[in-house]
PDB file of C-alpha atoms (C1' of nucleotides) in Angstrom:
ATOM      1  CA  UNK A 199      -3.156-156.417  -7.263  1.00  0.00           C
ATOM      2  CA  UNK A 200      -3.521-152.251  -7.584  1.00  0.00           C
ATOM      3  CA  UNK A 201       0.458-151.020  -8.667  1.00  0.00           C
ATOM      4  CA  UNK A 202      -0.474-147.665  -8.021  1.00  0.00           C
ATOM      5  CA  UNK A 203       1.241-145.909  -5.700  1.00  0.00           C
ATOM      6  CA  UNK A 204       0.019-145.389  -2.227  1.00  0.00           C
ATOM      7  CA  UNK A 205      -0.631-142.443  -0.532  1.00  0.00           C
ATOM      8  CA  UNK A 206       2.733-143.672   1.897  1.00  0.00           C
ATOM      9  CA  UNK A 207       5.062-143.044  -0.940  1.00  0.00           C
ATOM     10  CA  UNK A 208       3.834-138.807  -1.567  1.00  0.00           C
ATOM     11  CA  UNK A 209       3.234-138.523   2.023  1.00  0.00           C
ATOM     12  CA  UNK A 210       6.792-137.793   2.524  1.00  0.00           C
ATOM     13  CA  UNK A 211       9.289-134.878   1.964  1.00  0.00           C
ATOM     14  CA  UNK A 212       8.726-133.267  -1.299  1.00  0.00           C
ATOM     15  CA  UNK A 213      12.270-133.190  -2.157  1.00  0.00           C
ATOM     16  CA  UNK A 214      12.547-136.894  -2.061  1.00  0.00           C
ATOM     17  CA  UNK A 215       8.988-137.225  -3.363  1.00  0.00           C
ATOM     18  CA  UNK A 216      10.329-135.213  -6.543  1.00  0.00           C
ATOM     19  CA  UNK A 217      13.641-137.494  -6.688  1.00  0.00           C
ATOM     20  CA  UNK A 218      11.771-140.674  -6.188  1.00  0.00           C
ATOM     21  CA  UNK A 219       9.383-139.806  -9.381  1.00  0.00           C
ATOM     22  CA  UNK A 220      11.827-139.395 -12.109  1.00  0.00           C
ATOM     23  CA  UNK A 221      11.947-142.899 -13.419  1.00  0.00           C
ATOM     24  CA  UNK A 222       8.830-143.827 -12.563  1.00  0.00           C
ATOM     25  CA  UNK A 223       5.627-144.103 -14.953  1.00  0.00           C
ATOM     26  CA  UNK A 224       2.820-141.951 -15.068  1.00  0.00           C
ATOM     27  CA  UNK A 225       0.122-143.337 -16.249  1.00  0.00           C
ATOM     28  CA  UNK A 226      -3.414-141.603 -17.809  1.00  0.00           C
ATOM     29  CA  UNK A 227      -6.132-144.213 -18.022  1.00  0.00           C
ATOM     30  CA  UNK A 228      -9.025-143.533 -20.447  1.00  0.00           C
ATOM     31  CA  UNK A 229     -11.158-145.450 -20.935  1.00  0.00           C
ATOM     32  CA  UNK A 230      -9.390-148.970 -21.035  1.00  0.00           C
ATOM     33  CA  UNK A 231      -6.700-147.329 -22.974  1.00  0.00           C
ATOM     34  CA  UNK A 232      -3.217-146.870 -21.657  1.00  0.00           C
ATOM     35  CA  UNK A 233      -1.696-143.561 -22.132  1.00  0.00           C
ATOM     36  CA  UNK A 234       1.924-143.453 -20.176  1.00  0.00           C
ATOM     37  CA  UNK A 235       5.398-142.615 -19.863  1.00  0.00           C
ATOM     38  CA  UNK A 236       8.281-142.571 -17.972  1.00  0.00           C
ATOM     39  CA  UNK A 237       9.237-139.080 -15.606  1.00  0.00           C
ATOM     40  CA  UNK A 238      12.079-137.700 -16.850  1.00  0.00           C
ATOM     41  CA  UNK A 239      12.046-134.529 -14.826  1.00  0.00           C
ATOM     42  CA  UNK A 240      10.131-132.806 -11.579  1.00  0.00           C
ATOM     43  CA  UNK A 241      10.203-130.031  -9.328  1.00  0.00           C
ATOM     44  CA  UNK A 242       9.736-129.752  -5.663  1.00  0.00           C
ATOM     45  CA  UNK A 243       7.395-127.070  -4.252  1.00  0.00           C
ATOM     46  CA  UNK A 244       7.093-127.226  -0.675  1.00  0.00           C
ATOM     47  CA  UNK A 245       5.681-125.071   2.442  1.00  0.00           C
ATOM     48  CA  UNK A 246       4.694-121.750   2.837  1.00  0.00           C
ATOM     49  CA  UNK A 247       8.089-120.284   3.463  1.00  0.00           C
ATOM     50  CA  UNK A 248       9.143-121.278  -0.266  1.00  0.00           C
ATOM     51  CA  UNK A 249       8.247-117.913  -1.969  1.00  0.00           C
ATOM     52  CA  UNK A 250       8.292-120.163  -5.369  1.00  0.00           C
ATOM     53  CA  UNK A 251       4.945-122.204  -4.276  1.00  0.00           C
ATOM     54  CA  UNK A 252       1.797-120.965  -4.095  1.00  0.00           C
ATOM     55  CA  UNK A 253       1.637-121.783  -0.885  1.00  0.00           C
ATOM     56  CA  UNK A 254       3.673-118.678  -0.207  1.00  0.00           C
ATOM     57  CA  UNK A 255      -0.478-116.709   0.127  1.00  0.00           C
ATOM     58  CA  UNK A 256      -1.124-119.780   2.792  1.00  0.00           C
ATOM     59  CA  UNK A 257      -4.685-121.519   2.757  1.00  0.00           C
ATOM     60  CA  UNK A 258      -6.934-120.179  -0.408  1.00  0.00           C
ATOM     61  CA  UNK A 259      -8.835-121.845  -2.830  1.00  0.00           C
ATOM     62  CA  UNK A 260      -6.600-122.602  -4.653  1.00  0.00           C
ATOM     63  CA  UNK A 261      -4.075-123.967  -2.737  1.00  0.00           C
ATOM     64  CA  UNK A 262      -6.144-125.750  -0.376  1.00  0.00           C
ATOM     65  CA  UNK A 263      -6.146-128.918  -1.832  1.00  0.00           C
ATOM     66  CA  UNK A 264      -2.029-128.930  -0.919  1.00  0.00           C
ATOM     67  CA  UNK A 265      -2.547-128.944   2.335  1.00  0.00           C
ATOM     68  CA  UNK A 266      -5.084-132.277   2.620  1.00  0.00           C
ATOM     69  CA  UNK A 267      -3.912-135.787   2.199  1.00  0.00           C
ATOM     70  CA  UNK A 268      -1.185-136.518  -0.201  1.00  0.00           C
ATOM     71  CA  UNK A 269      -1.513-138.606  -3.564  1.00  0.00           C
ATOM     72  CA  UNK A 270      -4.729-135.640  -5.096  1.00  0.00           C
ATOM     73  CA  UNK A 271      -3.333-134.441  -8.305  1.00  0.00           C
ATOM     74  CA  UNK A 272      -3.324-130.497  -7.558  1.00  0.00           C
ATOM     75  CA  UNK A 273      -4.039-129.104 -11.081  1.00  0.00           C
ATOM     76  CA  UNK A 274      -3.821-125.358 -12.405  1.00  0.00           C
ATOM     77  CA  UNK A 275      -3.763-122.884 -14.760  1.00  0.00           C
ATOM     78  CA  UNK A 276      -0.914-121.021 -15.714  1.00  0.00           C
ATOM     79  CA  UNK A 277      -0.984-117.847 -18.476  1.00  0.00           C
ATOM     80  CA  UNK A 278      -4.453-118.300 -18.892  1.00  0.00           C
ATOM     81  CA  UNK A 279      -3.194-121.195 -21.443  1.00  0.00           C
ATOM     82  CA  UNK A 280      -1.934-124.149 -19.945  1.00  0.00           C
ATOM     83  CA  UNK A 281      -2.887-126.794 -17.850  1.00  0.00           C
ATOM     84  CA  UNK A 282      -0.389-127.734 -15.253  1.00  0.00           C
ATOM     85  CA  UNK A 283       0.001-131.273 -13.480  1.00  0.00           C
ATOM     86  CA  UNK A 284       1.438-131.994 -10.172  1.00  0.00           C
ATOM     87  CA  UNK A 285       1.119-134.448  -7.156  1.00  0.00           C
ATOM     88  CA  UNK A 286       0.702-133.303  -3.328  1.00  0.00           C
ATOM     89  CA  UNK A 287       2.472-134.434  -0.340  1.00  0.00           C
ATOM     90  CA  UNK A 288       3.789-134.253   3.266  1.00  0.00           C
ATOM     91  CA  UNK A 289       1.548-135.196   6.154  1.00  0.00           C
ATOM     92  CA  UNK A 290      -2.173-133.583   6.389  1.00  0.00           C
ATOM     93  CA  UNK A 291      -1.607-129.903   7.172  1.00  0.00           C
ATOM     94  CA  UNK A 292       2.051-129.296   5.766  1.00  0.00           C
ATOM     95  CA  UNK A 293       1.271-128.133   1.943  1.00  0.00           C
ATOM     96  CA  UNK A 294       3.850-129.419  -0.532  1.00  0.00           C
ATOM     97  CA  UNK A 295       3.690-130.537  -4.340  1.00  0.00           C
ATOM     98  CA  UNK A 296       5.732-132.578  -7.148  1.00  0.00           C
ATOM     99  CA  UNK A 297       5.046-130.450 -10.530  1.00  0.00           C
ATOM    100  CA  UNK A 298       5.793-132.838 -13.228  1.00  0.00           C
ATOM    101  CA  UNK A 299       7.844-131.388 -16.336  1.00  0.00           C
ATOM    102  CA  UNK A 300       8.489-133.882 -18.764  1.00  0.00           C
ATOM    103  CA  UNK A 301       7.742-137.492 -20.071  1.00  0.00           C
ATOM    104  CA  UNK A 302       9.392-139.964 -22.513  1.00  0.00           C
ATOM    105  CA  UNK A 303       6.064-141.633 -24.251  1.00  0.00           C
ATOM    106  CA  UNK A 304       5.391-145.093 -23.782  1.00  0.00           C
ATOM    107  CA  UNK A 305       2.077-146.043 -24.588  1.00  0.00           C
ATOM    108  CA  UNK A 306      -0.923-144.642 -26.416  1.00  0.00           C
ATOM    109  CA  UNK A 307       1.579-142.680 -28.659  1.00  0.00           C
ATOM    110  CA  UNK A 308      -1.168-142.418 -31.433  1.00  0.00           C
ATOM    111  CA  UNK A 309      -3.416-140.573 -29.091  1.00  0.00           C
ATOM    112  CA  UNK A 310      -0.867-138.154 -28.172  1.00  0.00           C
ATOM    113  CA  UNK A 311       0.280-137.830 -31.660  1.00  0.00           C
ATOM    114  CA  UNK A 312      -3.304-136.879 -32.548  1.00  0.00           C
ATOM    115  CA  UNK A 313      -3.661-134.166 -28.957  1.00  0.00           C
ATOM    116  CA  UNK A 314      -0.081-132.681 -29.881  1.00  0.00           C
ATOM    117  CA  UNK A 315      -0.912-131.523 -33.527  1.00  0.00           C
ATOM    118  CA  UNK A 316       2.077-131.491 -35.887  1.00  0.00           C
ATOM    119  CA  UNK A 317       4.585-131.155 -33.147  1.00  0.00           C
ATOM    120  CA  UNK A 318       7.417-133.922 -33.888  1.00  0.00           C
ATOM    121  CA  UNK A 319       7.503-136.479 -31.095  1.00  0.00           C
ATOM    122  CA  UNK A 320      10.480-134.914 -29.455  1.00  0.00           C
ATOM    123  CA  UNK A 321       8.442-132.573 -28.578  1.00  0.00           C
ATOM    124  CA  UNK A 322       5.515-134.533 -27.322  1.00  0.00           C
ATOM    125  CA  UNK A 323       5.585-133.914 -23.610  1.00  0.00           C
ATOM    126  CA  UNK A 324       9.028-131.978 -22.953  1.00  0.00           C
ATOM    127  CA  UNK A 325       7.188-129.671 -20.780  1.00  0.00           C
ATOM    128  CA  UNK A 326       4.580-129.551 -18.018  1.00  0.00           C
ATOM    129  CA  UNK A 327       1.888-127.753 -20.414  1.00  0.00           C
ATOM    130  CA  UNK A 328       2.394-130.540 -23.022  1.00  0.00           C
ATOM    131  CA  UNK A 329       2.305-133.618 -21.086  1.00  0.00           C
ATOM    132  CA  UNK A 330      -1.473-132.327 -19.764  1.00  0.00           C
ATOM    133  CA  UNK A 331      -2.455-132.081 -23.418  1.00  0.00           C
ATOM    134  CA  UNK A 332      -0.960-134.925 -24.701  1.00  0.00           C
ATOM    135  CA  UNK A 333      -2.438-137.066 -22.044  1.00  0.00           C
ATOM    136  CA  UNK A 334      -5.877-134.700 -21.800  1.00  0.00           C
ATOM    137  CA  UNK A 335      -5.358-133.460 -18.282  1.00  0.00           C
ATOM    138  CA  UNK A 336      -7.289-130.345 -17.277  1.00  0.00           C
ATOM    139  CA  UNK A 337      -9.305-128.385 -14.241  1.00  0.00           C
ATOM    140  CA  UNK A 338     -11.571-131.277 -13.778  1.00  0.00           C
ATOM    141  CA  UNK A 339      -8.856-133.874 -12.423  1.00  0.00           C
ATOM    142  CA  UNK A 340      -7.596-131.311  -9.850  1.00  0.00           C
ATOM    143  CA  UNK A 341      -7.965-133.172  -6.250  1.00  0.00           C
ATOM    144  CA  UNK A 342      -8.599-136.562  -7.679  1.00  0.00           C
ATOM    145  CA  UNK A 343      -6.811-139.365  -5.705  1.00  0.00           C
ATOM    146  CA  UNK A 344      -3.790-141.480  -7.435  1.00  0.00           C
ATOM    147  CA  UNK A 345      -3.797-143.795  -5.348  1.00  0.00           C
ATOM    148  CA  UNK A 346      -7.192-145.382  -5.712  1.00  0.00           C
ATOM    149  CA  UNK A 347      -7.762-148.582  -8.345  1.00  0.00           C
ATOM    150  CA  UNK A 348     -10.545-146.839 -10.158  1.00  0.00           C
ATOM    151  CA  UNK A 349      -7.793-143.716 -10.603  1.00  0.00           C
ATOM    152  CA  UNK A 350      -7.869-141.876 -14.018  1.00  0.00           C
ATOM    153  CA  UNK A 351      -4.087-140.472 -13.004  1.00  0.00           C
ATOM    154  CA  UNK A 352      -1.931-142.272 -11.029  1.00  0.00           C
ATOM    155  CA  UNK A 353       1.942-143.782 -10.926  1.00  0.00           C
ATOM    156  CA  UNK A 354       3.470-147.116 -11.226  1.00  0.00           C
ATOM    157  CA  UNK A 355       6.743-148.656 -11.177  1.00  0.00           C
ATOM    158  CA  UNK A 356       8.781-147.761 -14.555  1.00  0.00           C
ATOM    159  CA  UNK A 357      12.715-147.708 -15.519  1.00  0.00           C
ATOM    160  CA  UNK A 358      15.211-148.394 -12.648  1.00  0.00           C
ATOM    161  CA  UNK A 359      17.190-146.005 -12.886  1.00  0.00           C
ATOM    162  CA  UNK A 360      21.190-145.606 -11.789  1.00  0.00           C
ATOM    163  CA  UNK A 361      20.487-142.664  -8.663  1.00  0.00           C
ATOM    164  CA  UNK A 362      24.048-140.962 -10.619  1.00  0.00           C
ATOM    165  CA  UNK A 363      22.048-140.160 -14.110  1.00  0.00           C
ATOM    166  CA  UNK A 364      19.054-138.184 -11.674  1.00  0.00           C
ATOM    167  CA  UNK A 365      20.573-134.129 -12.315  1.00  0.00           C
ATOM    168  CA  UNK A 366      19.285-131.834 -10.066  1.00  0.00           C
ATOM    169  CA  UNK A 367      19.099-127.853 -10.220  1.00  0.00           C
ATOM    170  CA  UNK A 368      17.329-124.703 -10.140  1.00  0.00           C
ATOM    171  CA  UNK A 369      13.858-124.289 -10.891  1.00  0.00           C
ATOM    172  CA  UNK A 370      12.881-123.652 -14.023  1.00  0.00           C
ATOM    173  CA  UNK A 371      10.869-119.891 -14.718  1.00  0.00           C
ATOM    174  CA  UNK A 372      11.520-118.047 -11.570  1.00  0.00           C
ATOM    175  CA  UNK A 373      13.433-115.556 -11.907  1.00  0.00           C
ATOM    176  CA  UNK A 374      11.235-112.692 -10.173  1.00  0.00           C
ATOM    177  CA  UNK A 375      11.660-115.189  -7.257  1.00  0.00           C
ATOM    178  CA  UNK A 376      13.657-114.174  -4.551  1.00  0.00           C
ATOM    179  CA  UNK A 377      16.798-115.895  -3.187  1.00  0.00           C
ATOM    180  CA  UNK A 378      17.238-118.582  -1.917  1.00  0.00           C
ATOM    181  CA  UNK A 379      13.957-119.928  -3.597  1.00  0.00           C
ATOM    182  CA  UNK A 380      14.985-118.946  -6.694  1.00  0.00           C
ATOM    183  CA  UNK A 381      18.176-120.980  -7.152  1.00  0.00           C
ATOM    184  CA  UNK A 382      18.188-123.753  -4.515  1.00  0.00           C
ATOM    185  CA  UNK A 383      18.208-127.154  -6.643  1.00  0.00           C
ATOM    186  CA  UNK A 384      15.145-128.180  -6.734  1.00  0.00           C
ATOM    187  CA  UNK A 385      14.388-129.635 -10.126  1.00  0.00           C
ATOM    188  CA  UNK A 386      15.212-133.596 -11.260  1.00  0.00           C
ATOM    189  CA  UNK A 387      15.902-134.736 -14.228  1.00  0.00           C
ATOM    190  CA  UNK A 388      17.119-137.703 -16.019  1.00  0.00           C
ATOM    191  CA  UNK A 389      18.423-137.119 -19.944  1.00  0.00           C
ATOM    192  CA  UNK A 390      16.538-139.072 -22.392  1.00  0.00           C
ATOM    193  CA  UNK A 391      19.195-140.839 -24.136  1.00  0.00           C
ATOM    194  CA  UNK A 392      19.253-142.335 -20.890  1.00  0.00           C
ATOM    195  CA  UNK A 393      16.662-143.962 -20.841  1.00  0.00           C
ATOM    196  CA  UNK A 394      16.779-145.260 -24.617  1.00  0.00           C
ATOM    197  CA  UNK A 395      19.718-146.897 -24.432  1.00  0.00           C
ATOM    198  CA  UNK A 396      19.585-148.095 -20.950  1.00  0.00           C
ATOM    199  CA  UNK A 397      21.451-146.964 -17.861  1.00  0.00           C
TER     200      UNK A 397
ATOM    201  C1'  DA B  21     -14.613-103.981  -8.909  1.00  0.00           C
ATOM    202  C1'  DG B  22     -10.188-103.527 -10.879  1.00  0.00           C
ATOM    203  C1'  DC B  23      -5.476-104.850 -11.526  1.00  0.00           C
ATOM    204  C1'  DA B  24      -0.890-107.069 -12.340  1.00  0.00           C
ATOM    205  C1'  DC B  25       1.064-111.234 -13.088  1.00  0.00           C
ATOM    206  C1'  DG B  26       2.357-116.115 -13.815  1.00  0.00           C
ATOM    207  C1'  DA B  27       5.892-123.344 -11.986  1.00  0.00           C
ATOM    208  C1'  DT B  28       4.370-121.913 -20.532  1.00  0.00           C
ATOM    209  C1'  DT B  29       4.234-122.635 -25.376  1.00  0.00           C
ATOM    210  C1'  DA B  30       4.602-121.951 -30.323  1.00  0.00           C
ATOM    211  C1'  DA B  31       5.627-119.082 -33.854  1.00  0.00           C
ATOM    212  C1'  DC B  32       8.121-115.589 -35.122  1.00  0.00           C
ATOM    213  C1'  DT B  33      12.843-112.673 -36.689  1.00  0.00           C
TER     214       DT B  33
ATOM    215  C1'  DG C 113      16.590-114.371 -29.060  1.00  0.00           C
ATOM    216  C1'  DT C 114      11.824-112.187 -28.910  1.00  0.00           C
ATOM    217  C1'  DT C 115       6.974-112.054 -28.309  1.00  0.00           C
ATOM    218  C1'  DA C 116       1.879-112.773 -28.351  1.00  0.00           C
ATOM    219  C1'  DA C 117      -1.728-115.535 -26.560  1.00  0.00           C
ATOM    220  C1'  DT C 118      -5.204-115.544 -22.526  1.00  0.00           C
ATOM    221  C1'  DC C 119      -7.548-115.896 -17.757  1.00  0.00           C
ATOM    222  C1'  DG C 120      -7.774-117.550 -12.790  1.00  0.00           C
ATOM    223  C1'  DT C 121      -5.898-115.985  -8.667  1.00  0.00           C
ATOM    224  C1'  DG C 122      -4.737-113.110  -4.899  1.00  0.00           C
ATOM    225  C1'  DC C 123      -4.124-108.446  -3.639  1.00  0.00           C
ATOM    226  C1'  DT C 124      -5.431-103.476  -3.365  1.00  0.00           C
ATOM    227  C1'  DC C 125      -8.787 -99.892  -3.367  1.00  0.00           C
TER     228       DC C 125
END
DNA sequence: AGCACGATTAACT
DNA sequence: GTTAATCGTGCTC
């Protein structure tokens, strides 16, 4: 009944986790209301060895929550501004993470119309900041399951996508990072014109 | 207890 | 292209 995404599908590689995503819907429930879209574009964070994830400093507080079960949303502040969304995965005790980066809106478009301000809807949720105030994501959905039926955050099947329009790349905002963390191609993402006029 | 900095964004020139 | 906004986190003293 539940299309949410078990925890088998983010208990994998991160790499493929962060593949897998882009196409797929993420979906903000509130209330009864629907507020979705489809992942154009995410980021793989994954271990302690990659000096890009915060699991570079090992177990903390904060970072914790990466290495328990995957499917928790792992949510976190960045510039003292910005709320920051991503998904955790690998097996119990490896730490990895899916950061998501950007969304094409599909439903509840007046509510994120009203959270985004007078920003035009290109610029609804082209960035990981944005999609966690258009959708009203902050602090206290960090470690909340996905994969539950009662979940306020979770994924579902979206656009099937051709695996040729998926880009991948560097990392986006590391450049104090050092090599090979800093360049290794990491990052998804799936233009939008894509996705409007079909693949 | 203090400090430097960051997986960003919006509003500038 | 440049820059201010703003604070939790992890590290050093």
């Amino acid at each position: 009944m539940s299309n949410h995404f078990p925890e088998s599908f983010f208990s994998r590689d991160t790499v493929q986790v962060a593949r897998d995503l882009v196409g797929k819907r993420l979906v903000r429930l509130e209330g009864n209301q629907r507020i979705s879209g489809i992942i154009l574009e995410t980021e793989a964070y994954r271990g302690e060895e990659d000096l890009a994830c915060h699991c570079r400093a090992g177990r903390t507080p904060r970072t914790e929550i990466m290495y328990g079960p995957a499917g928790r949303a792992y949510i976190y502040l960045i510039y003292g501004m910005y709320w920051l969304l991503n998904f955790v995965t690998e097996s119990e005790g490896s730490p990895g993470a899916v950061l998501i980066r950007a969304l094409a809106p599909e439903e509840g478009k007046e509510k994120i119309s009203q959270r985004r301000g007078n920003q035009p809807e290109k610029h609804w949720t082209d960035g990981p900041g944005k999609i966690c105030i258009a959708l009203g994501i902050n602090a206290d959905f960090n470690g909340l399951n996905s994969c539950t039926p009662q979940a306020k955050i979770f994924v579902e099947n979206g656009q099937d996508l051709d695996p040729g329009l998926i880009h991948t790349g560097p990392r986006v905002g590391l450049e104090s990072v050092p090599e090979p963390w800093r360049s290794i191609p990491w990052r998804f993402v799936v233009n939008y014109q894509h996705l409007l006029y079909g693949s």
